[in-house]
Short mmCIF file of C-alpha atoms and ligand atoms in Angstrom, two decimals:
data_model
loop_
_atom_site.label_atom_id
_atom_site.label_comp_id
_atom_site.label_asym_id
_atom_site.label_seq_id
_atom_site.Cartn_x
_atom_site.Cartn_y
_atom_site.Cartn_z
CA MET A 1 15.39 16.58 -4.12
CA ALA A 2 14.89 18.25 -0.78
CA CYS A 3 16.87 16.49 1.89
CA ASP A 4 17.59 19.07 4.55
CA ALA A 5 17.17 18.49 8.22
CA SER A 6 15.42 21.82 8.46
CA ALA A 7 12.33 20.17 7.00
CA ASP A 8 11.62 19.44 10.64
CA ALA A 9 10.74 22.70 12.33
CA THR A 10 12.47 23.47 15.59
CA GLY A 11 10.24 26.41 16.43
CA PRO A 12 6.79 26.26 17.93
CA PRO A 13 4.55 23.73 16.21
CA ARG A 14 2.81 25.15 13.18
CA HIS A 15 -0.91 25.07 12.75
CA ARG A 16 -2.79 24.01 9.68
CA THR A 17 -3.84 26.71 7.35
CA GLY A 18 -7.04 26.68 5.37
CA PRO A 19 -10.61 26.44 6.52
CA GLY A 20 -10.59 26.05 10.26
CA GLY A 21 -13.14 24.40 12.48
CA PRO A 22 -12.71 22.11 15.41
CA ASP A 23 -11.80 19.01 13.38
CA THR A 24 -9.18 20.68 11.20
CA ALA A 25 -7.42 22.52 14.00
CA GLY A 26 -4.17 21.07 15.25
CA LEU A 27 -0.63 20.39 14.30
CA ASP A 28 0.35 19.56 10.75
CA ALA A 29 1.96 16.24 9.86
CA ALA A 30 5.55 17.53 9.94
CA ALA A 31 5.02 19.15 13.33
CA ARG A 32 3.49 15.97 14.69
CA ARG A 33 6.41 13.96 13.34
CA ALA A 34 8.96 16.31 14.92
CA LEU A 35 7.27 15.94 18.30
CA ALA A 36 6.94 12.17 17.92
CA LEU A 37 10.64 11.76 17.10
CA ARG A 38 11.65 13.55 20.27
CA ALA A 39 9.06 11.73 22.33
CA ALA A 40 10.18 8.36 20.93
CA VAL A 41 13.69 8.98 22.19
CA ALA A 42 12.44 10.23 25.54
CA ALA A 43 10.23 7.15 25.87
CA GLY A 44 13.23 4.89 25.27
CA LEU A 45 11.82 3.32 22.12
CA LEU A 46 15.37 3.02 20.76
CA ASP A 47 18.16 1.23 22.59
CA ASP A 48 20.87 -1.35 21.93
CA GLU A 49 18.25 -4.07 21.55
CA GLN A 50 16.11 -1.96 19.23
CA PRO A 51 18.28 0.52 17.38
CA VAL A 52 15.65 1.03 14.65
CA ALA A 53 11.87 1.39 14.82
CA GLY A 54 8.90 2.33 12.67
CA LEU A 55 6.60 5.16 13.76
CA LEU A 56 3.07 5.63 12.46
CA ASP A 57 1.02 8.82 12.73
CA VAL A 58 -2.57 7.81 13.51
CA THR A 59 -3.90 11.28 12.72
CA GLY A 60 -2.15 11.24 9.35
CA VAL A 61 -3.71 7.91 8.41
CA ARG A 62 -7.18 9.10 9.44
CA ASP A 63 -6.67 12.34 7.51
CA SER A 64 -5.73 10.57 4.29
CA ALA A 65 -8.64 8.14 4.68
CA ARG A 66 -11.01 11.07 5.06
CA ALA A 67 -9.49 12.85 2.05
CA LEU A 68 -10.04 9.71 -0.02
CA ARG A 69 -13.67 9.30 1.06
CA GLU A 70 -14.46 12.94 0.44
CA ALA A 71 -12.78 13.03 -2.98
CA PHE A 72 -14.88 10.20 -4.42
CA ALA A 73 -18.16 10.80 -2.57
CA THR A 74 -20.85 11.26 -5.22
CA PRO A 75 -24.60 11.24 -4.58
CA GLY A 76 -26.15 8.05 -5.97
CA VAL A 77 -22.84 6.27 -6.54
CA PRO A 78 -21.94 3.39 -4.22
CA VAL A 79 -18.20 3.68 -3.57
CA THR A 80 -16.21 0.99 -1.75
CA HIS A 81 -12.68 1.92 -0.76
CA THR A 82 -10.23 -0.86 -0.02
CA PHE A 83 -6.61 -0.62 1.10
CA ALA A 84 -3.97 -2.65 -0.77
CA VAL A 85 -2.77 -4.73 2.17
CA LYS A 86 0.68 -5.28 0.68
CA ALA A 87 1.40 -1.59 1.31
CA ALA A 88 1.25 -2.01 5.12
CA SER A 89 0.45 -5.56 6.15
CA LEU A 90 -0.11 -4.84 9.83
CA VAL A 91 -3.34 -5.87 11.55
CA PRO A 92 -3.73 -2.68 13.64
CA VAL A 93 -3.32 -0.60 10.48
CA LEU A 94 -6.07 -2.57 8.73
CA ARG A 95 -8.26 -2.18 11.82
CA LEU A 96 -7.65 1.58 11.89
CA LEU A 97 -8.58 1.87 8.23
CA ASP A 98 -11.66 -0.30 8.82
CA ASP A 99 -12.61 2.21 11.49
CA GLU A 100 -12.44 4.81 8.72
CA GLY A 101 -14.71 2.73 6.48
CA ILE A 102 -11.89 1.43 4.30
CA GLY A 103 -11.72 -2.29 3.55
CA CYS A 104 -8.92 -4.48 2.22
CA GLU A 105 -7.59 -5.51 -1.15
CA VAL A 106 -5.78 -8.81 -0.57
CA ALA A 107 -3.55 -10.77 -2.90
CA SER A 108 -2.57 -13.87 -0.94
CA PRO A 109 -3.93 -16.18 1.75
CA GLY A 110 -1.72 -14.37 4.27
CA GLU A 111 -3.14 -10.98 3.39
CA LEU A 112 -6.67 -12.35 3.57
CA ALA A 113 -5.92 -13.76 7.02
CA LEU A 114 -4.63 -10.33 8.13
CA ALA A 115 -7.79 -8.62 6.86
CA ARG A 116 -9.96 -11.15 8.68
CA ALA A 117 -7.90 -10.79 11.86
CA ALA A 118 -8.57 -7.05 11.66
CA GLY A 119 -12.31 -7.74 11.43
CA VAL A 120 -12.71 -6.32 7.96
CA PRO A 121 -16.13 -7.40 6.65
CA ALA A 122 -16.46 -9.58 3.55
CA GLU A 123 -18.33 -6.89 1.65
CA ARG A 124 -15.32 -4.61 1.92
CA THR A 125 -12.75 -7.24 0.95
CA VAL A 126 -11.46 -7.76 -2.59
CA LEU A 127 -9.19 -10.62 -3.68
CA ASP A 128 -6.80 -9.83 -6.55
CA SER A 129 -3.81 -11.95 -7.38
CA PRO A 130 -2.39 -13.26 -10.60
CA ALA A 131 -1.82 -16.72 -9.14
CA LYS A 132 -4.86 -17.70 -7.08
CA THR A 133 -5.04 -21.41 -6.34
CA ARG A 134 -8.29 -23.36 -6.50
CA ALA A 135 -8.30 -23.49 -2.70
CA GLU A 136 -8.02 -19.70 -2.48
CA LEU A 137 -10.84 -19.21 -4.96
CA ARG A 138 -13.05 -21.73 -3.16
CA GLU A 139 -12.47 -19.99 0.17
CA ALA A 140 -13.17 -16.56 -1.33
CA LEU A 141 -16.47 -17.72 -2.81
CA ALA A 142 -17.46 -19.30 0.50
CA LEU A 143 -16.65 -16.10 2.40
CA GLY A 144 -18.48 -13.91 -0.09
CA ILE A 145 -15.54 -11.59 -0.68
CA ALA A 146 -15.16 -9.96 -4.08
CA VAL A 147 -12.88 -11.74 -6.52
CA ASN A 148 -11.23 -10.28 -9.59
CA ALA A 149 -10.15 -13.01 -11.96
CA ASP A 150 -6.86 -12.25 -13.63
CA ASN A 151 -7.29 -14.18 -16.84
CA GLU A 152 -9.52 -16.42 -18.94
CA GLU A 153 -8.17 -19.65 -17.46
CA GLU A 154 -9.14 -18.41 -14.04
CA LEU A 155 -12.67 -17.80 -15.32
CA THR A 156 -12.80 -21.44 -16.42
CA ARG A 157 -11.75 -22.50 -12.91
CA LEU A 158 -14.45 -20.27 -11.49
CA ASP A 159 -17.03 -21.95 -13.76
CA ALA A 160 -16.23 -25.26 -12.10
CA LEU A 161 -16.24 -23.79 -8.58
CA MET A 162 -19.55 -22.03 -9.21
CA ALA A 163 -21.04 -25.31 -10.41
CA GLU A 164 -19.81 -27.00 -7.21
CA ARG A 165 -21.55 -24.33 -5.16
CA ARG A 166 -24.75 -24.52 -7.15
CA PHE A 167 -25.15 -28.13 -6.06
CA ALA A 168 -24.10 -27.49 -2.48
CA PRO A 169 -25.07 -23.93 -1.64
CA ALA A 170 -23.33 -22.41 1.34
CA PRO A 171 -25.59 -22.18 4.39
CA HIS A 172 -25.16 -18.42 4.71
CA LEU A 173 -26.67 -17.81 1.29
CA SER A 174 -30.30 -16.84 1.43
CA PRO A 175 -32.63 -19.41 -0.14
CA SER A 176 -33.76 -16.70 -2.52
CA ALA A 177 -30.28 -16.27 -3.98
CA PRO A 178 -30.74 -16.58 -7.71
CA ALA A 179 -29.32 -19.68 -9.33
CA SER A 180 -27.29 -17.42 -11.60
CA ARG A 181 -25.36 -16.22 -8.53
CA PRO A 182 -24.24 -19.25 -6.59
CA SER A 183 -21.99 -17.20 -4.32
CA ALA A 184 -22.40 -13.87 -2.56
CA SER A 185 -19.01 -12.91 -4.01
CA PRO A 186 -19.12 -10.24 -6.68
CA VAL A 187 -16.82 -11.52 -9.41
CA GLY A 188 -14.92 -9.35 -11.85
CA LEU A 189 -12.30 -9.69 -14.53
CA ARG A 190 -9.04 -7.77 -14.53
CA VAL A 191 -8.19 -6.21 -17.85
CA ASN A 192 -4.93 -4.68 -18.96
CA PRO A 193 -5.83 -1.56 -20.93
CA GLN A 194 -2.28 -1.54 -22.35
CA VAL A 195 -2.06 2.23 -22.07
CA GLY A 196 1.69 2.13 -21.46
CA ALA A 197 4.26 2.49 -18.72
CA GLY A 198 4.95 5.14 -16.10
CA ALA A 199 8.38 6.24 -14.88
CA ILE A 200 9.19 2.97 -13.05
CA ASP A 201 8.99 -0.16 -15.19
CA ALA A 202 8.62 -2.53 -12.26
CA MET A 203 5.57 -0.56 -11.09
CA SER A 204 3.83 -0.33 -14.47
CA THR A 205 1.08 -2.89 -14.93
CA ALA A 206 -0.51 -1.62 -18.14
CA THR A 207 2.32 -2.20 -20.59
CA ALA A 208 1.76 -4.26 -23.73
CA THR A 209 3.31 -7.33 -22.14
CA SER A 210 2.38 -6.90 -18.47
CA LYS A 211 1.74 -10.12 -16.57
CA PHE A 212 -1.55 -8.77 -15.15
CA GLY A 213 -5.07 -9.08 -16.53
CA VAL A 214 -6.42 -9.79 -19.99
CA ALA A 215 -4.43 -7.78 -22.52
CA LEU A 216 -7.28 -5.93 -24.17
CA ARG A 217 -5.54 -4.68 -27.27
CA ASP A 218 -4.29 -8.10 -28.31
CA PRO A 219 -6.08 -9.34 -31.42
CA GLY A 220 -9.53 -10.71 -30.57
CA ALA A 221 -9.12 -10.15 -26.82
CA ALA A 222 -11.89 -7.58 -26.34
CA GLU A 223 -14.34 -9.77 -28.29
CA ARG A 224 -13.43 -12.76 -26.14
CA VAL A 225 -13.98 -10.72 -22.97
CA VAL A 226 -17.42 -9.62 -24.16
CA ALA A 227 -18.30 -13.25 -24.92
CA ALA A 228 -16.96 -14.35 -21.52
CA PHE A 229 -19.34 -11.95 -19.80
CA ALA A 230 -22.25 -12.95 -22.02
CA ALA A 231 -21.72 -16.57 -20.99
CA ARG A 232 -21.46 -15.83 -17.24
CA PRO A 233 -24.29 -13.89 -15.61
CA TRP A 234 -22.35 -13.88 -12.31
CA LEU A 235 -19.49 -11.91 -13.87
CA THR A 236 -20.44 -8.35 -12.93
CA ARG A 237 -17.28 -6.29 -12.51
CA LEU A 238 -14.34 -5.01 -14.50
CA HIS A 239 -11.04 -4.30 -12.80
CA ALA A 240 -8.09 -2.23 -14.01
CA HIS A 241 -5.02 -1.19 -12.01
CA VAL A 242 -2.70 0.70 -14.32
CA GLY A 243 0.30 0.91 -12.05
CA SER A 244 1.81 2.30 -8.90
CA GLN A 245 4.39 4.98 -8.07
CA GLY A 246 5.55 6.74 -11.22
CA CYS A 247 2.34 6.57 -13.25
CA PRO A 248 1.03 9.96 -14.33
CA LEU A 249 -2.61 10.62 -13.39
CA LYS A 250 -3.53 11.02 -17.06
CA LEU A 251 -2.30 7.51 -17.80
CA MET A 252 -4.23 6.09 -14.85
CA ALA A 253 -7.39 7.89 -15.97
CA GLU A 254 -6.88 6.60 -19.49
CA GLY A 255 -6.82 3.03 -18.15
CA VAL A 256 -10.05 3.63 -16.24
CA ARG A 257 -11.65 5.07 -19.38
CA VAL A 258 -10.75 1.95 -21.37
CA ALA A 259 -12.33 -0.26 -18.69
CA TYR A 260 -15.43 1.95 -18.58
CA GLU A 261 -15.88 1.79 -22.34
CA LEU A 262 -15.55 -1.96 -22.26
CA ALA A 263 -18.23 -2.13 -19.56
CA GLU A 264 -20.54 -0.08 -21.78
CA ARG A 265 -19.86 -2.38 -24.70
CA ILE A 266 -20.51 -5.52 -22.65
CA ASN A 267 -23.77 -4.17 -21.26
CA GLU A 268 -24.91 -3.10 -24.71
CA THR A 269 -24.10 -6.52 -26.15
CA VAL A 270 -25.85 -8.51 -23.43
CA GLY A 271 -28.76 -6.08 -23.35
CA ARG A 272 -28.78 -5.47 -19.57
CA ARG A 273 -26.67 -3.81 -16.90
CA GLN A 274 -24.60 -6.89 -16.15
CA VAL A 275 -21.40 -4.98 -15.36
CA ASP A 276 -22.54 -2.94 -12.38
CA THR A 277 -19.22 -2.02 -10.77
CA LEU A 278 -15.82 -0.81 -11.91
CA ASP A 279 -12.81 -1.50 -9.73
CA ILE A 280 -10.33 1.23 -10.66
CA GLY A 281 -7.35 -0.09 -8.66
CA GLY A 282 -4.94 2.16 -6.79
CA GLY A 283 -1.64 3.68 -7.73
CA LEU A 284 -1.85 7.34 -6.74
CA PRO A 285 1.80 8.43 -6.60
CA VAL A 286 3.39 9.93 -3.50
CA ASP A 287 5.75 12.91 -3.25
CA PHE A 288 8.84 11.54 -1.49
CA ALA A 289 10.74 14.82 -1.82
CA SER A 290 8.75 17.04 0.55
CA ASP A 291 6.00 17.04 3.15
CA GLU A 292 3.47 18.02 0.52
CA VAL A 293 0.64 15.64 -0.30
CA ALA A 294 0.73 15.75 -4.08
CA PRO A 295 -1.13 14.78 -6.12
CA THR A 296 -4.24 14.67 -3.95
CA TYR A 297 -7.15 12.26 -4.12
CA ARG A 298 -9.29 15.26 -4.98
CA GLU A 299 -7.15 16.04 -8.04
CA TYR A 300 -7.37 12.45 -9.25
CA ALA A 301 -11.10 12.12 -8.62
CA ASP A 302 -11.74 15.43 -10.41
CA LEU A 303 -9.62 14.30 -13.35
CA LEU A 304 -11.66 11.10 -13.54
CA ARG A 305 -14.91 13.08 -13.40
CA GLY A 306 -13.68 15.03 -16.42
CA GLU A 307 -12.24 12.12 -18.41
CA VAL A 308 -14.79 9.42 -17.56
CA PRO A 309 -17.99 11.27 -16.59
CA GLY A 310 -20.14 8.15 -17.07
CA LEU A 311 -18.36 6.52 -14.14
CA PHE A 312 -20.02 9.00 -11.79
CA ASP A 313 -23.54 9.20 -13.21
CA GLY A 314 -24.97 6.54 -10.91
CA ARG A 315 -25.04 3.57 -13.30
CA TYR A 316 -21.93 2.00 -11.80
CA GLY A 317 -20.54 1.35 -8.38
CA ILE A 318 -16.88 2.18 -7.85
CA VAL A 319 -14.23 0.19 -5.97
CA THR A 320 -10.80 1.68 -5.24
CA GLU A 321 -7.62 -0.06 -4.03
CA PHE A 322 -5.16 2.60 -2.96
CA GLY A 323 -2.13 1.53 -0.94
CA ARG A 324 0.93 3.76 -0.86
CA SER A 325 -0.96 7.04 -0.96
CA LEU A 326 -3.01 6.12 2.13
CA LEU A 327 -0.05 5.28 4.37
CA ALA A 328 3.29 6.52 3.02
CA LYS A 329 3.25 10.02 4.47
CA SER A 330 2.26 8.79 7.91
CA GLY A 331 5.25 6.55 8.52
CA THR A 332 8.77 7.36 9.68
CA ILE A 333 11.73 5.08 10.31
CA LEU A 334 13.89 6.19 13.22
CA ALA A 335 17.35 4.65 13.50
CA ARG A 336 20.50 5.19 15.48
CA VAL A 337 23.82 6.15 13.96
CA GLU A 338 26.06 3.43 15.37
CA TYR A 339 29.33 4.72 13.93
CA ALA A 340 30.49 7.69 11.91
CA LYS A 341 33.53 6.99 9.77
CA SER A 342 35.13 8.17 6.61
CA ALA A 343 36.44 6.39 3.51
CA GLY A 344 38.12 7.85 0.48
CA GLY A 345 37.42 11.31 1.80
CA ARG A 346 33.68 10.64 2.14
CA ARG A 347 31.89 10.69 5.50
CA ILE A 348 29.79 7.59 6.15
CA ALA A 349 27.15 7.32 8.84
CA VAL A 350 26.60 3.64 9.63
CA THR A 351 22.99 3.39 10.81
CA HIS A 352 20.58 0.58 11.66
CA ALA A 353 18.24 1.42 8.77
CA GLY A 354 19.23 -0.40 5.62
CA ALA A 355 17.96 -2.91 3.11
CA GLN A 356 15.96 -4.79 5.76
CA VAL A 357 13.54 -1.86 6.15
CA ALA A 358 14.16 0.17 2.98
CA THR A 359 14.61 -2.60 0.45
CA ARG A 360 13.53 -0.76 -2.67
CA THR A 361 15.54 2.35 -1.86
CA VAL A 362 18.70 0.31 -1.39
CA PHE A 363 18.30 -1.83 -4.50
CA ALA A 364 16.81 0.82 -6.80
CA PRO A 365 18.01 4.13 -5.35
CA ASP A 366 17.17 6.20 -8.41
CA ALA A 367 13.55 5.08 -8.51
CA TRP A 368 12.99 5.22 -4.74
CA PRO A 369 14.93 8.13 -3.17
CA LEU A 370 14.03 8.94 0.43
CA ARG A 371 14.60 12.06 2.47
CA VAL A 372 16.93 11.68 5.41
CA LEU A 373 16.49 13.89 8.46
CA ALA A 374 19.65 14.26 10.54
CA LEU A 375 18.84 14.34 14.25
CA GLY A 376 20.82 14.69 17.41
CA PRO A 377 20.69 12.07 20.19
CA GLU A 378 17.54 13.69 21.62
CA GLY A 379 15.68 13.46 18.33
CA ARG A 380 15.89 17.16 17.51
CA PRO A 381 17.14 18.38 14.12
CA LYS A 382 20.91 18.38 14.05
CA GLN A 383 22.60 21.73 13.52
CA GLY A 384 25.75 22.34 11.51
CA ASP A 385 26.76 23.09 7.95
CA PRO A 386 25.71 20.31 5.60
CA VAL A 387 28.47 18.16 4.15
CA PRO A 388 28.13 15.25 1.73
CA GLN A 389 27.67 11.98 3.58
CA ASP A 390 26.72 8.44 2.79
CA VAL A 391 23.97 7.09 4.99
CA ALA A 392 24.55 3.36 5.21
CA GLY A 393 22.61 0.47 6.71
CA PRO A 394 23.64 -2.49 8.87
CA CYS A 395 23.55 -5.21 6.19
CA CYS A 396 26.72 -6.97 5.13
CA PHE A 397 26.87 -6.01 1.50
CA ALA A 398 28.50 -2.94 0.07
CA GLY A 399 25.38 -1.63 -1.62
CA ASP A 400 23.47 -1.28 1.65
CA VAL A 401 23.41 2.50 1.41
CA LEU A 402 20.25 4.60 1.79
CA ALA A 403 21.64 7.84 0.46
CA ARG A 404 24.90 8.70 -1.27
CA ALA A 405 26.78 11.98 -0.86
CA ARG A 406 23.71 13.46 0.76
CA GLU A 407 24.23 16.99 2.11
CA LEU A 408 23.46 16.74 5.81
CA PRO A 409 24.78 18.25 9.03
CA PRO A 410 27.67 15.99 10.07
CA LEU A 411 26.35 12.86 11.76
CA ASP A 412 28.19 11.41 14.75
CA GLU A 413 27.98 8.26 16.80
CA GLY A 414 24.82 8.36 18.88
CA ASP A 415 22.96 10.68 16.53
CA LEU A 416 19.79 9.53 14.81
CA VAL A 417 18.40 9.53 11.33
CA ALA A 418 14.72 9.68 10.44
CA LEU A 419 13.31 8.54 7.11
CA PRO A 420 9.97 10.20 6.43
CA ASP A 421 7.31 8.87 4.05
CA THR A 422 8.06 5.24 4.94
CA GLY A 423 4.55 4.24 6.07
CA ALA A 424 3.96 2.06 3.00
CA TYR A 425 6.16 -0.74 1.67
CA TYR A 426 9.06 0.05 4.04
CA PHE A 427 9.12 -1.08 7.69
CA SER A 428 6.00 -3.15 7.06
CA THR A 429 7.67 -5.04 4.20
CA HIS A 430 10.68 -6.56 5.90
CA PHE A 431 13.59 -8.16 4.04
CA HIS A 432 15.14 -10.89 6.18
CA TYR A 433 18.77 -10.25 5.17
CA ASN A 434 21.46 -11.05 7.78
CA ALA A 435 18.67 -12.38 10.04
CA LEU A 436 18.04 -8.81 11.11
CA PRO A 437 14.87 -8.65 13.21
CA ARG A 438 11.67 -7.04 12.04
CA PRO A 439 11.73 -3.79 14.03
CA ALA A 440 8.99 -2.71 16.38
CA VAL A 441 6.33 -0.38 14.99
CA HIS A 442 4.72 2.20 17.25
CA GLY A 443 1.65 4.27 16.50
CA TYR A 444 1.50 7.80 17.83
CA LEU A 445 -1.13 10.37 18.59
CA VAL A 446 -0.08 13.96 19.24
CA ALA A 447 -2.42 16.07 21.36
CA ASP A 448 -2.89 19.75 20.61
CA ASP A 449 -0.69 20.61 23.61
CA GLY A 450 2.14 18.70 21.91
CA SER A 451 2.11 15.66 24.18
CA VAL A 452 2.58 12.33 22.42
CA ARG A 453 1.03 8.95 23.18
CA PHE A 454 2.47 5.74 21.75
CA VAL A 455 0.81 2.37 21.22
CA THR A 456 2.37 -0.85 19.97
CA VAL A 457 1.52 -1.77 16.39
CA ARG A 458 4.00 -4.63 16.13
CA GLU A 459 6.58 -5.90 18.57
CA ARG A 460 10.19 -6.25 17.63
CA GLN A 461 11.07 -9.72 16.47
CA THR A 462 13.21 -11.58 19.02
CA ALA A 463 16.29 -13.68 18.36
CA ALA A 464 14.33 -16.72 19.58
CA GLU A 465 11.64 -16.05 16.95
CA ILE A 466 14.23 -15.71 14.24
CA VAL A 467 15.79 -19.01 15.28
CA ALA A 468 12.39 -20.73 15.33
CA GLU A 469 11.37 -19.54 11.88
CA SER A 470 14.76 -20.52 10.50
CA GLY A 471 14.28 -24.25 10.90
CA ALA A 472 15.45 -24.71 14.51
CA ALA A 473 12.93 -27.52 15.00
CA HIS A 474 14.66 -29.42 12.20
CA ALA A 475 18.24 -28.68 13.27
CA GLU A 476 19.39 -32.30 12.86
CA GLY A 477 17.57 -32.85 9.57
CA LEU A 478 20.35 -32.29 7.08
CA ALA A 479 23.26 -33.64 9.09
CA ALA A 480 21.32 -36.86 9.79
CA LEU A 481 20.64 -37.45 6.11
CA ARG A 482 23.59 -39.58 5.09
C1 LIG B 501 -0.31 -2.87 -5.48
C2 LIG B 501 -1.72 -2.80 -5.95
C3 LIG B 501 -2.54 -1.75 -5.56
C4 LIG B 501 -2.04 -0.59 -4.74
O1 LIG B 501 -1.07 0.15 -5.38
P1 LIG B 501 -0.51 1.49 -4.68
O2 LIG B 501 0.47 2.01 -5.65
O3 LIG B 501 0.10 1.09 -3.40
O4 LIG B 501 -1.67 2.41 -4.49
C5 LIG B 501 -3.86 -1.78 -5.96
N1 LIG B 501 -4.34 -2.78 -6.73
C6 LIG B 501 -3.58 -3.81 -7.13
C7 LIG B 501 -4.19 -4.87 -7.96
C8 LIG B 501 -2.25 -3.85 -6.77
O5 LIG B 501 -1.48 -4.86 -7.20
#
């Protein structure tokens, strides 16, 4: 994989190529990042108190949101884009995406609370989770957010909750709401098309034995799903999310095709267009080896148009739930090299970016390699002939290493490392090892003249907060129990 510091240009900022026009002029993402890294140092965003921080490129997020909207836009087809909140569970991020017309896919009460705090409207919120409690389901139906049931037992729970609502309709429901639809919530069923695994097992949700959805190819399952829809007029959606990073586009499209064909079969059987919307999940992979955006939303949408043309002919609405692909390329972790040492003939840069901010990379380095940019103390690309170095984190276990024997210009105390492509599932998905604080996250906007403005996305967690959330209020509890 590419891992050279020269990925960050030192020369004058490059301009985007391709069709120009006022709204596509400007610096490309790598040029913006290079400027932001320098500006972050100059602004004092790193110091002894905060030796690691997350940086988020506002322009990059808006650009990927626009690319997503444009790729799926089809005359006559209602498309609702939602963002998988687990990929970057930060309120200002959800608010920014809302500003771009993108709602939220939530999978826990916490994620729902974040979406609501960001002001995301109910009609652009989808609840998916394999383990929804009755209380969660009841709240979702009261709010009118979309719900995708994971399994047949959940449908039985929903029967009971729908009956509750029928006898005590929520005040916000119009009196003309049909009795067949006792909640404003569109309700769907998640199916597992069992089309197989991608390159990363833990990210593959459409295997034969995946824990998600109704396994469609199991004996009798498809028939039972058809009957479940026939018995429930309020069940109007099908949902399939084939997997995340590592799933080839063909496999993802195959899963969508299976869901589409099932929708056709259900509608034929019940004799009306009961299934009116297909939720096709997320999962577009991200290129972690370069600054390229590949594959693109356009490529995926075009593949779907070819493989599942009926999805775009106006008979169905489409819901998407992309996470990683919307945010990954726009995030960078910046961390200080605290010490540079050597062991067994290998150079080791001990940095402040480890398992607490790059959990997957540390625990599954082969599946989740990251680029490392070697920077000098001012945040500019470090010069010097590359030598193999380990880039280690601050956690007290031997495996807390971000990159092994990586060829980089020699890193010294006081230098910095930057980890590109960490906008999704990295600094926003903290691992509380060693009581290391959640680092601050700063958003940046780079003007065409190269000047950089920062805003706070999340403040650094303080030691007092760590103490409080670690049971300080109950300090005497255990010792007093004798
Ligand atoms: C995680 C998840 C997504 C988003 O996956 P990405 O790979 O981040 O795009 C979408 N839908 C569901 C149901 C998920 O669990």
